[in-house]
XYZ file of C-alpha atoms in Angstrom:
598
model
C -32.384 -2.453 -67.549
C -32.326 -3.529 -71.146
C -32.945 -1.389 -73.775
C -34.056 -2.212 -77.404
C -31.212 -2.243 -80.072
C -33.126 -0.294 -82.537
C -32.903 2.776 -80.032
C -28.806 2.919 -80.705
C -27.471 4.090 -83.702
C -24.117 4.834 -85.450
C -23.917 7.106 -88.220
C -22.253 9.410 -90.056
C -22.225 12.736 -90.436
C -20.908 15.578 -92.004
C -19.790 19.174 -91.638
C -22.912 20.591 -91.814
C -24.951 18.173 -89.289
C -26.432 16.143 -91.995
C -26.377 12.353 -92.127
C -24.268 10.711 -94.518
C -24.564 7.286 -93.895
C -26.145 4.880 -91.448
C -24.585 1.476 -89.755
C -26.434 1.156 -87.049
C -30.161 1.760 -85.895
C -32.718 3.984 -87.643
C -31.588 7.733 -88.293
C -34.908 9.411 -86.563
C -32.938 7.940 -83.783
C -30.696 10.429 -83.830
C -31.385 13.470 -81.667
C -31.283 16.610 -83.473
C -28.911 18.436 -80.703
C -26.502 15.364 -81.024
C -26.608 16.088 -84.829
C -25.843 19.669 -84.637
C -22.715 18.545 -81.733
C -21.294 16.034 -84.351
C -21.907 18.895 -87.162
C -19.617 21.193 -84.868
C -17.256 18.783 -83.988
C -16.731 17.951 -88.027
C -16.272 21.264 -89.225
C -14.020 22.939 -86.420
C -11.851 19.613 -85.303
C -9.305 17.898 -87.081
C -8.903 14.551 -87.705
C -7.619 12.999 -84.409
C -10.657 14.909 -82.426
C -12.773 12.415 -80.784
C -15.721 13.563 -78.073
C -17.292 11.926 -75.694
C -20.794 12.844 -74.029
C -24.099 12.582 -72.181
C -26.800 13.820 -74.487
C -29.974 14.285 -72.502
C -33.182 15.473 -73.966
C -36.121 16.343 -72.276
C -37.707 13.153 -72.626
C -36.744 10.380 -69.811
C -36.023 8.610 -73.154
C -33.427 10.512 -74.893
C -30.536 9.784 -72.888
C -28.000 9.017 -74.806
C -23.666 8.081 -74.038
C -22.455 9.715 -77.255
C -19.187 9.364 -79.102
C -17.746 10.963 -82.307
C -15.087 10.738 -83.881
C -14.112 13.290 -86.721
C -12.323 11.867 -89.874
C -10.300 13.609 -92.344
C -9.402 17.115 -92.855
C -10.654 20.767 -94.345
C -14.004 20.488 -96.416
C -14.111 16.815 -96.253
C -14.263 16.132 -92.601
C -16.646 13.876 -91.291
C -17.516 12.150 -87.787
C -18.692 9.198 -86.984
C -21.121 9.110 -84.173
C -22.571 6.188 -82.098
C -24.852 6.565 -79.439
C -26.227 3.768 -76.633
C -29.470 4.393 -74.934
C -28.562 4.910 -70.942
C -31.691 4.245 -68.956
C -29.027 3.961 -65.962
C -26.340 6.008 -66.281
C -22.610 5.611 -65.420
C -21.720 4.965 -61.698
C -25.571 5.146 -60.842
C -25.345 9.043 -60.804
C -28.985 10.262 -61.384
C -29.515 13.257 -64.545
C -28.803 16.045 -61.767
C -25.934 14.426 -60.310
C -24.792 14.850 -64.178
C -25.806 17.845 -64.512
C -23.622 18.846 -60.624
C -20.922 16.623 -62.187
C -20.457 18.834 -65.264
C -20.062 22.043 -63.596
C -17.598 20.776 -60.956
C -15.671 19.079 -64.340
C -15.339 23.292 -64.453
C -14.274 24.031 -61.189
C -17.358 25.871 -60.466
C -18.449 26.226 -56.805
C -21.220 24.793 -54.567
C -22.752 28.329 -54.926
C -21.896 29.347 -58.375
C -23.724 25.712 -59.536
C -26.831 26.102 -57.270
C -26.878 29.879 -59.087
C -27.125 28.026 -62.053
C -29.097 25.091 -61.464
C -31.563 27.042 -59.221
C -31.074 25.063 -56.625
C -30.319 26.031 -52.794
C -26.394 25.484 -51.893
C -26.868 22.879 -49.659
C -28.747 21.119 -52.102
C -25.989 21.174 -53.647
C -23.854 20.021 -51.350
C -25.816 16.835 -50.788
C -25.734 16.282 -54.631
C -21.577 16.560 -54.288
C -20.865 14.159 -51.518
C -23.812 11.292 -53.319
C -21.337 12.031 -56.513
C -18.108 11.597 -55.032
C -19.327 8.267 -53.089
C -20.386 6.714 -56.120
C -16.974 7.731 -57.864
C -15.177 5.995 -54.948
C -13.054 9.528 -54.628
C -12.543 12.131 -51.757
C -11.919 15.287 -53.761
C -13.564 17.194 -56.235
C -10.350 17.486 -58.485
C -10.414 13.466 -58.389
C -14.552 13.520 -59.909
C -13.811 16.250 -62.189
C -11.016 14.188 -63.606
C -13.569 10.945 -63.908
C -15.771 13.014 -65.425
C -13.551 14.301 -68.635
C -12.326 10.845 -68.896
C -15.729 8.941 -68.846
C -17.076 11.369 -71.149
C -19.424 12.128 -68.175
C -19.962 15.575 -69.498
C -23.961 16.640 -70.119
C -24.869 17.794 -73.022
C -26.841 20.621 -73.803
C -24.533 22.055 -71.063
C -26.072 22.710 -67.850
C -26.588 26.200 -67.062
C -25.913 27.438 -70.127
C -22.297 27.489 -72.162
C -20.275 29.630 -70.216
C -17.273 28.204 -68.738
C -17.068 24.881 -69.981
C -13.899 26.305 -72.656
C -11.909 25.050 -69.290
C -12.611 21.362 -71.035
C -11.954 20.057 -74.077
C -15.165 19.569 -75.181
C -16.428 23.013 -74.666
C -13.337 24.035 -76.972
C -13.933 21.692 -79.467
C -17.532 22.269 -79.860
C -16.659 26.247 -79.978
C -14.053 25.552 -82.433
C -11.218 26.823 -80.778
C -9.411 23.535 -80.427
C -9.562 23.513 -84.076
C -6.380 22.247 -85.134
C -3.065 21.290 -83.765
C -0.606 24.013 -83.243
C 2.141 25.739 -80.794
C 0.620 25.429 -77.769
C -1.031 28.681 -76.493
C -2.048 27.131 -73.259
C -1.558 24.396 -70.631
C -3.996 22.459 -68.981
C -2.413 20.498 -66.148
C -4.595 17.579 -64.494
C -3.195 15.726 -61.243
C -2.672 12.112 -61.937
C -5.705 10.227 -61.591
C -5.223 7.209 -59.169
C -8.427 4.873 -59.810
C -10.039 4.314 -56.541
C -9.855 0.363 -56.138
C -12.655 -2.191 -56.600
C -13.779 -3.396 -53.116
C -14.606 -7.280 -52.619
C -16.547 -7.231 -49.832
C -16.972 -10.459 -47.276
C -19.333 -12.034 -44.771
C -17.231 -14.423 -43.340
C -17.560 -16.429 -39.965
C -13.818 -15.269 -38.354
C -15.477 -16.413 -34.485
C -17.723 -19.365 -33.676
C -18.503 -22.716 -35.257
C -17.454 -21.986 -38.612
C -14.738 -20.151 -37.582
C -12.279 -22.975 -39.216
C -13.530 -22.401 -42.524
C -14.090 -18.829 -42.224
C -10.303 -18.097 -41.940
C -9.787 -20.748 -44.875
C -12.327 -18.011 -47.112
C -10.524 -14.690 -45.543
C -7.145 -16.064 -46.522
C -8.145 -17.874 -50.536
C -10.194 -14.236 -50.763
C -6.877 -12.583 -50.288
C -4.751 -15.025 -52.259
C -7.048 -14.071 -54.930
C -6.715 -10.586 -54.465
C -3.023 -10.502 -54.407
C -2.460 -11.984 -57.416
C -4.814 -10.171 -59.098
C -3.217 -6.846 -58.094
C 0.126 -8.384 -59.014
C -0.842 -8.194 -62.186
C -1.677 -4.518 -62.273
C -5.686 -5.339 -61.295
C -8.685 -4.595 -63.560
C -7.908 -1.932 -66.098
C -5.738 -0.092 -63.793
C -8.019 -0.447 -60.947
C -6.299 -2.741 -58.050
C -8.568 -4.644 -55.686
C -9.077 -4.420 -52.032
C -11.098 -6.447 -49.243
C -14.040 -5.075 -46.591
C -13.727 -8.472 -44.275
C -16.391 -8.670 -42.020
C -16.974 -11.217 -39.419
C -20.252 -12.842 -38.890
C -22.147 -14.911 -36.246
C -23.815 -17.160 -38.675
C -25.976 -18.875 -35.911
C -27.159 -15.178 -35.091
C -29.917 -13.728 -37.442
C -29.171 -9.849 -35.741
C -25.779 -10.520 -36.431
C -26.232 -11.611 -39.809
C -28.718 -8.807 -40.432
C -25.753 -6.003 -39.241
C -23.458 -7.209 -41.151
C -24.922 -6.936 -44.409
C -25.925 -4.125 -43.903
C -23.415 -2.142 -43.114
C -21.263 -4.421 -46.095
C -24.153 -2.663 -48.162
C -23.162 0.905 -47.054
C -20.076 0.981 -47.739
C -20.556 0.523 -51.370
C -18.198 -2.498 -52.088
C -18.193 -3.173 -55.852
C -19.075 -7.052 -55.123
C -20.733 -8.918 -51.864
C -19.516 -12.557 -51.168
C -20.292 -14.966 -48.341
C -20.141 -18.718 -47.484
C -22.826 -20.505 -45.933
C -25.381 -18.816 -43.676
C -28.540 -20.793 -42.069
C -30.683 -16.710 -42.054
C -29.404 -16.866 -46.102
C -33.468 -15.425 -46.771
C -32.302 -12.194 -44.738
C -28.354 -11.924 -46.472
C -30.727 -12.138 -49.894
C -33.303 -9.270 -49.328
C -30.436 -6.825 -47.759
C -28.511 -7.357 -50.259
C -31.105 -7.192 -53.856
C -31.951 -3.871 -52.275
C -28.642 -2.734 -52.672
C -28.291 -3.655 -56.275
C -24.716 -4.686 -55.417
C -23.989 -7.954 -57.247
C -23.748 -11.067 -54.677
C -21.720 -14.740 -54.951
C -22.980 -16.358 -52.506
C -22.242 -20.055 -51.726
C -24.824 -21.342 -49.606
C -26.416 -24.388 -50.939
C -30.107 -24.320 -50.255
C -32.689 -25.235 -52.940
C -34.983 -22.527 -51.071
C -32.803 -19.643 -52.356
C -32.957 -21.202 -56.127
C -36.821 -21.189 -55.121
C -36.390 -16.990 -54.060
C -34.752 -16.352 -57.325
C -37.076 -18.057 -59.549
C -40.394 -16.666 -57.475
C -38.869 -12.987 -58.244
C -35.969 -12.797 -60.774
C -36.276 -9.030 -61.834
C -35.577 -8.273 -57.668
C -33.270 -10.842 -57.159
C -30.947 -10.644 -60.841
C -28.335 -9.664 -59.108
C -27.285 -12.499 -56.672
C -25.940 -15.932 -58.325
C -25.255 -19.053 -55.992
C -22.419 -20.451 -56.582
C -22.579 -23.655 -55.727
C -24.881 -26.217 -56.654
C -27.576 -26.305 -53.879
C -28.333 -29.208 -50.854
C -31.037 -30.958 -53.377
C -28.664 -33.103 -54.643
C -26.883 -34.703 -51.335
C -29.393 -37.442 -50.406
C -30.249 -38.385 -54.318
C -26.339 -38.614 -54.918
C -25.765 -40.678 -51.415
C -28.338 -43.358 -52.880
C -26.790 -43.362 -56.608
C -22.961 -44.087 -54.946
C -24.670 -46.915 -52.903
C -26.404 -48.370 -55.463
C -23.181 -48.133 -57.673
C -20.858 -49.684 -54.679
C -23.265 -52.777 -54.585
C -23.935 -53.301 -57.812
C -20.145 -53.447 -58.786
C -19.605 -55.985 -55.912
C -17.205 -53.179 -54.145
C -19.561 -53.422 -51.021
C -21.887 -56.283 -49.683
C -24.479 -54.496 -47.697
C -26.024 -55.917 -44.193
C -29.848 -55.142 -45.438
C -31.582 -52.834 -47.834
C -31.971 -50.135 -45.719
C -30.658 -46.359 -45.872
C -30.697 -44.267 -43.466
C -30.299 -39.967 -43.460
C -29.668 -37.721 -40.225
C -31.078 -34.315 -40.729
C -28.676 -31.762 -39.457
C -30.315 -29.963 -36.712
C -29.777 -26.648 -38.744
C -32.024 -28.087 -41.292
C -34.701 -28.492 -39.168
C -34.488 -25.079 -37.529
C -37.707 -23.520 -39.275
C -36.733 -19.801 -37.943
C -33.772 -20.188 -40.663
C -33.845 -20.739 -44.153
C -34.595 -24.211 -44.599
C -32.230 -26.969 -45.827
C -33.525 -29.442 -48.342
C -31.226 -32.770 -48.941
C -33.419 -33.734 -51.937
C -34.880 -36.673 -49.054
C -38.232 -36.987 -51.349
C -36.373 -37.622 -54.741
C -33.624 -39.621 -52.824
C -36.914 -41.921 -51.362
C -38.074 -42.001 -54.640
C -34.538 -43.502 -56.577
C -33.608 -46.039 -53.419
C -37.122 -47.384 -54.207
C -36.225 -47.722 -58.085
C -32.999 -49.731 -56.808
C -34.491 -52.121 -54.359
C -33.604 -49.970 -51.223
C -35.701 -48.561 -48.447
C -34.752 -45.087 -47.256
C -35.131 -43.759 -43.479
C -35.140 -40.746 -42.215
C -33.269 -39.936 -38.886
C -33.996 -36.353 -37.327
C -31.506 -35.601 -34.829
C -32.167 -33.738 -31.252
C -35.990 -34.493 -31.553
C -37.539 -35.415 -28.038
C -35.897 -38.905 -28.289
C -32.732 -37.999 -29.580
C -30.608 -35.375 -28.035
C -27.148 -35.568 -28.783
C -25.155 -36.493 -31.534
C -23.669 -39.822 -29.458
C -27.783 -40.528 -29.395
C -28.010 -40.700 -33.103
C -24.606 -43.071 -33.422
C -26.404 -45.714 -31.078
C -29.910 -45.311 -32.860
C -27.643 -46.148 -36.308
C -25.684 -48.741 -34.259
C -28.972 -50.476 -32.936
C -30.802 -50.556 -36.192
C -28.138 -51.388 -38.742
C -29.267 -49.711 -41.627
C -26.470 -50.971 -44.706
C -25.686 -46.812 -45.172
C -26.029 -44.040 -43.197
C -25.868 -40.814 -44.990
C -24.910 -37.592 -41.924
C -26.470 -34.537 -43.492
C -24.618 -32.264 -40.838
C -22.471 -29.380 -42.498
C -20.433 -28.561 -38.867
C -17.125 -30.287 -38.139
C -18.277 -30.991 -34.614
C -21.487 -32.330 -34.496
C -20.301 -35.390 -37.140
C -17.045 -35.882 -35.396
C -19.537 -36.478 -32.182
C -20.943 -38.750 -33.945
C -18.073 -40.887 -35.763
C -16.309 -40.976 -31.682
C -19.422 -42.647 -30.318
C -19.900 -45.156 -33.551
C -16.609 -46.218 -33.572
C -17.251 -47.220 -30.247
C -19.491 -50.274 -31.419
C -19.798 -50.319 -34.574
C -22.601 -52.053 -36.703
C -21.859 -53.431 -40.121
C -23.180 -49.624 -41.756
C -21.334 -47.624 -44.192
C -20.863 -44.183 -42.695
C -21.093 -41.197 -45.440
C -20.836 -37.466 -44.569
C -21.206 -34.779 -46.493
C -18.918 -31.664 -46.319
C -17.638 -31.225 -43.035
C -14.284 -33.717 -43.903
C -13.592 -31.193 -46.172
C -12.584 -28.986 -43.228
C -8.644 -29.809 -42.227
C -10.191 -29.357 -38.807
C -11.706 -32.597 -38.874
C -8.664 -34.851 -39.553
C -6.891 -33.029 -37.225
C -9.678 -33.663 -34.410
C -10.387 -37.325 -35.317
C -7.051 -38.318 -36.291
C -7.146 -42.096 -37.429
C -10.481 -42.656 -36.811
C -11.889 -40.959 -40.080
C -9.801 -43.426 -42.200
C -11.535 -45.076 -44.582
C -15.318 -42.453 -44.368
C -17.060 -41.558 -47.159
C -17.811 -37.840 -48.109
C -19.448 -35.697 -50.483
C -19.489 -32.248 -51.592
C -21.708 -30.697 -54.242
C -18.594 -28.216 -54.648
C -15.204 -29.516 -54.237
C -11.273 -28.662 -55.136
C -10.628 -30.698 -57.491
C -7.306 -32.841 -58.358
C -6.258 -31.235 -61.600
C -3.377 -28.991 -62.301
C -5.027 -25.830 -61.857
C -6.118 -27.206 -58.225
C -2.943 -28.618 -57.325
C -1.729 -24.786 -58.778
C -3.993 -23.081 -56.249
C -2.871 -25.540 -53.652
C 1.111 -25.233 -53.545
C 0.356 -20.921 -53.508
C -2.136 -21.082 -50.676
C 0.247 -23.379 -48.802
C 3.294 -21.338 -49.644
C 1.403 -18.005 -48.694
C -0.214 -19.022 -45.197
C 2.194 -22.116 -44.579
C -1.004 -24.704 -44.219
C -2.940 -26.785 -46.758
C -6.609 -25.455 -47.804
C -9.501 -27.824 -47.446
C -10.947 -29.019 -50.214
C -14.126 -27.042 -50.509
C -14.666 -23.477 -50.027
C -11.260 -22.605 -49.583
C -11.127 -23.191 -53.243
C -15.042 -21.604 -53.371
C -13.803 -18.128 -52.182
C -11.179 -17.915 -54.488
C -12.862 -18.448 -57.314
C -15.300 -15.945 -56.547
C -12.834 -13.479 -56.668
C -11.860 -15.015 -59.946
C -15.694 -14.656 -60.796
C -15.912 -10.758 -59.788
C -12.469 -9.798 -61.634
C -13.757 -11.540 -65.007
C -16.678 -9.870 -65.202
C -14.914 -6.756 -64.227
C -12.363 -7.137 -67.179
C -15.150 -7.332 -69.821
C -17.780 -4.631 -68.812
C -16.920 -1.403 -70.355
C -17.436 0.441 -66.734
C -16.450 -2.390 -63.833
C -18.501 -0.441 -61.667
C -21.587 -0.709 -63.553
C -23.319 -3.026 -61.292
C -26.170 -3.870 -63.951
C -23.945 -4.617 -66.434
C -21.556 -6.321 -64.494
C -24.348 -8.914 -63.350
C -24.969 -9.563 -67.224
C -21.721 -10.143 -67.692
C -21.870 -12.644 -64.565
C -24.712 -14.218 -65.948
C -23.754 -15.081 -69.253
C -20.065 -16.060 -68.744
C -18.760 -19.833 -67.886
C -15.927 -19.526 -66.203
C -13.308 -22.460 -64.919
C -12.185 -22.362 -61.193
C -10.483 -24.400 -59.006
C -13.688 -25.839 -58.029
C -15.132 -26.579 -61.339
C -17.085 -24.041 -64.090
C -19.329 -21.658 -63.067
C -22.242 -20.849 -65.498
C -25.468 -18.888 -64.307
C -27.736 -18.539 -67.241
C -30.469 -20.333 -65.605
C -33.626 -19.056 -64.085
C -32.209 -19.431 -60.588
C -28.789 -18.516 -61.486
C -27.144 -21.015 -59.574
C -24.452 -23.333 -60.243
C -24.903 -26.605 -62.474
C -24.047 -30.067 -60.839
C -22.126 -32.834 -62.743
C -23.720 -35.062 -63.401
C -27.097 -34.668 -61.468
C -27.812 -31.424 -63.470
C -26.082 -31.573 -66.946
C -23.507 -34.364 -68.436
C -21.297 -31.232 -69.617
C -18.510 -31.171 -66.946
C -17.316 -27.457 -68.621
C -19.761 -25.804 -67.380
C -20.647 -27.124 -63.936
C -19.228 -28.541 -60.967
C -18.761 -32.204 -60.267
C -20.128 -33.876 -57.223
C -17.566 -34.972 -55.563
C -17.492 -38.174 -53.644
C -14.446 -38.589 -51.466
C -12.314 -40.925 -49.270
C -10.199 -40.408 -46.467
C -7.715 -42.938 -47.473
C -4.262 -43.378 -45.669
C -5.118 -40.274 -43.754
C -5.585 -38.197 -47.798
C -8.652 -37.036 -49.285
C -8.510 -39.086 -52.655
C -11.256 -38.178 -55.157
C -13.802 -41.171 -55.505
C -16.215 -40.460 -58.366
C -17.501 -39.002 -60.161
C -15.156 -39.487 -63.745
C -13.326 -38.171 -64.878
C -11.644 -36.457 -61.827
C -11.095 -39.850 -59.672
C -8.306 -41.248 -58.907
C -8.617 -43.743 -56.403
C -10.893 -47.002 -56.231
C -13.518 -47.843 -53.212
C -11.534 -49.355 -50.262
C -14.084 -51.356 -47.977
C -14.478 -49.073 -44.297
C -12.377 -51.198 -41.589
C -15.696 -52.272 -39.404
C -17.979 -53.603 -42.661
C -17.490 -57.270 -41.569
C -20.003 -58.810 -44.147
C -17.682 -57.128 -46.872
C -14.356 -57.900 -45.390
C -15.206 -61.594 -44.911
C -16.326 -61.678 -48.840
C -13.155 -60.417 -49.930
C -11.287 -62.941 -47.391
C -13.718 -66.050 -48.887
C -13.128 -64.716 -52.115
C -9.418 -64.493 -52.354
């Protein structure tokens, strides 16, 4: 929740509890008890002491994380204090869980702090467990550490002062840490190891999507390991919660995120899922952030219909809008540079089935503004719906396409199977149509299953592994890790949204602040394998070059590919091709221009 900057303040302050000077904020900012803490602190420490603190008045307002730090030494001590307004506190613990927190920073009991707080023991107990989930730990020791660390610590203490000499603080403030000396006492804490931050993952392991399920498992990981090589995030390494997930299966996908949700990873991630409307409300209940990277216009549309509930998830991807308007510009572009001689001015676009399953969320090609730019560039555009009552297999829709010779043929199907069903049964016969896909060729599945016959296709991808040196980077270590080449697509996708979590991690001050890690999310552009990510937009989803901004550093390119000599070579758009159109082996009008031509 965002708070107003003139409720923060740093000032200074001197022995007696007086203000000195301001920086920051408006003084009457200042609570009086946090005044009279800092007065303390400057007249009894010494000047390395620095405090850290929860001040919490009585109104829901005056919540305050607190540091001071005490300058100088005897008479002329002084301590600078700065205080942030917490409407959400550290780790999501509520003012009681601070208030538990504190006395178990003490060692107290479960019944000495319900004697205090008033509160029945098992109350208590409840409070304990909530705390130590949210820490990530499994034993008190661990949370008390946290909290004298994190400066979790309440002030006024709760319960009274009593005790709370076993921290620092409590000896500071009562001025017997006063000044360095020969030690008169020990205070031995076990190593704290920081409890790792959990990337958690609906991924398709079984099924359909199974290919490119594995290919996001294994980039997550790849992502993960060489993050931890590095030491992790601030000391923190990173682990995975995997989860497989029927995509096709809305109870499936419904169990899954939920229970991803109860275990309290630090970050949610998926791929594509047709029941994406139920993966969204599980998950902006949680409040965990969420990279998701299914491309539907209808989830930009859930976002910007309800932004405070939904701030928290960010698409990563560009969304399906932009196939079918991108299909038409690279058509338009092929025949008006004389690459391709077209057999009519006709287009034609299958529908994948998926998108026209109205019990999932629904997929939008951008068909409207696609009709609406072939009819600016002399074209007619058709639109071909797949297993309808005269239509019921994908060898069906090859021999409607073969029959009616459109010049293009654009298959909106995502699934490696259904357009390799179709490419076997065209190839067949073929008419004089260019064949374009979008996504599946990105799968290595594909190739593998059609061999020679996807030479020469057309594909496009509105997020794609590009050919630069950071991709070919990311390449040669996936392929030296699992011993196989990734696709081109969300292979390259699930990496960087570990890439995505970890940055944001780095530059919050508290990684597992999830508010303030979704800010940081928000706001950053970050370059992947894939492309830039930048979310500051009302439906925080990822920019498209060039059908959403002409600034290629912060978006993703559209990538238009060609299976050429049985590689994927990169098409358009430029700057990142780097290959030139070569006509498909069964376009006979274009073949026998080139022959009359040469």
């Amino acid at each position: 929740m965002k708070h107003d900057d003139h409720d923060d303040f740093a000032v200074l302050v001197g022995a007696r509890g007086s203000i000195t000077s301001v920086e920051a904020g408006r003084p009457d900012a200042v609570p009086d008890g946090v005044l009279e803490a800092a007065g303390r602190l400057a007249a009894t420490g010494h000047g390395d002491t620095q405090a850290r603190f929860v001040w919490v008045g009585d109104a829901a307002s005056e919540r305050y994380l607190v540091t001071v730090d005490v300058h100088g030494s005897g008479p002329r001590r002084t301590a600078d204090v700065s205080g942030r307004q917490a409407f959400q506190l550290p780790f999501g613990i509520t003012v009681r869980e601070l208030d538990v927190l504190s006395l178990v920073a003490i060692g107290a009991t479960n019944t000495e702090i319900a004697g205090r707080l008033f509160l029945s023991t098992r109350t208590v107990t409840t409070h304990v467990d909530r705390i130590m989930r949210k820490l990530g730990v499994s034993h008190r020791t661990s949370a008390a550490v946290i909290a004298a660390e994190e400066g979790l610590i309440r002030l006024p203490f709760p319960g009274g002062e009593d005790g709370f000499d076993a921290l620092r603080l409590g000896r500071q403030l009562s001025g017997r840490d006063a000044a360095p000396g020969p030690a008169t006492e020990v205070i031995s804490w076990p190593r704290l190891t920081r409890t790792p931050l959990v990337v958690g993952a609906a991924l398709p392991l079984r099924g359909w999507a199974a290919a490119d399920g594995i290919e996001m498992a294994r980039a997550t990981q790849l992502a993960v390991e060489e993050i931890n090589a590095r030491g992790g995030i601030d000391g923190r390494l990173l682990s995975m919660e995997i989860m497989d997930v029927d995509i096709m299966d809305v109870d499936s996908v419904r169990r899954t995120f939920t229970e991803l949700t109860e275990r309290d990873v630090d970050v949610i991630t998926s791929g594509y899922v047709p029941y994406q409307d139920v993966a969204h409300d599980i998950v902006a209940d949680s409040g965990i952030p969420y990279l998701h990277a299914a491309t539907m216009a209808a989830m930009e549309r859930r976002v910007l219909d309800d932004p405070v509930r939904h701030a928290r998830i960010f698409q990563v991807c560009p969304s399906d809008r932009h196939y079918a308007p991108r299909f038409v510009e690279e058509m338009t572009a092929l025949r008006d540079r004389g690459e391709w001689v077209p057999s009519s001015d006709r287009l034609a676009v299958v529908m994948s089935p998926w998108a026209m399953d109205l019990q999932a969320s629904p997929t939008d090609l951008g068909v409207a503004e696609a009709a609406r730019l072939a009819e600016r560039h002399g074209w007619a555009l058709e639109l071909v719906q797949p297993m309808d009552h005269s239509i019921t297999t994908w060898a069906g829709v090859a021999e409607r396409i073969v029959h009616s010779e459109p010049a293009a043929v654009m298959l909106g199907h995502y699934l490696v199977d259904g357009t390799a069903a179709f490419l076997e049964a065209f190839h067949r016969a073929p008419s004089d149509t260019l064949v374009y896909s979008i996504y599946a060729p990105s799968v290595p599945a594909f190739r593998e299953q059609l061999g020679a016959r996807a030479e020469g296709l057309l594909w496009a991808t509105v997020t794609g592994t590009y050919s630069d040196p950071l991709a070919r980077a990311f390449v040669a270590k996936y392929t030296s890790r699992f011993g196989v080449k990734p696709g081109r697509s969300h292979a390259g996708i699930a990496y960087d949204r570990v890439r995505l979590a970890a940055s944001a991690w780095s530059q919050v001050a508290n990684p597992r602040d999830r508010g303030a890690v979704a800010i940081e999310l928000r706001h950053s552009a970050v370059r992947g394998v894939n492309g830039a990510y930048w979310f500051d937009n009302d439906s925080q989803t990822a920019l498209s070059y060039t059908n959403r901004t002409m600034d290629p550093s912060l978006a993703q390119a559209h990538l238009v590919f060609q299976i050429q000599d049985g590689r994927q070579r990169i098409l358009s758009p430029t700057p990142y091709a780097d290959t030139v159109f070569r006509p498909q082996p069964w376009l006979t009008r274009t073949a026998g221009t080139r022959l009359a031509a040469s």
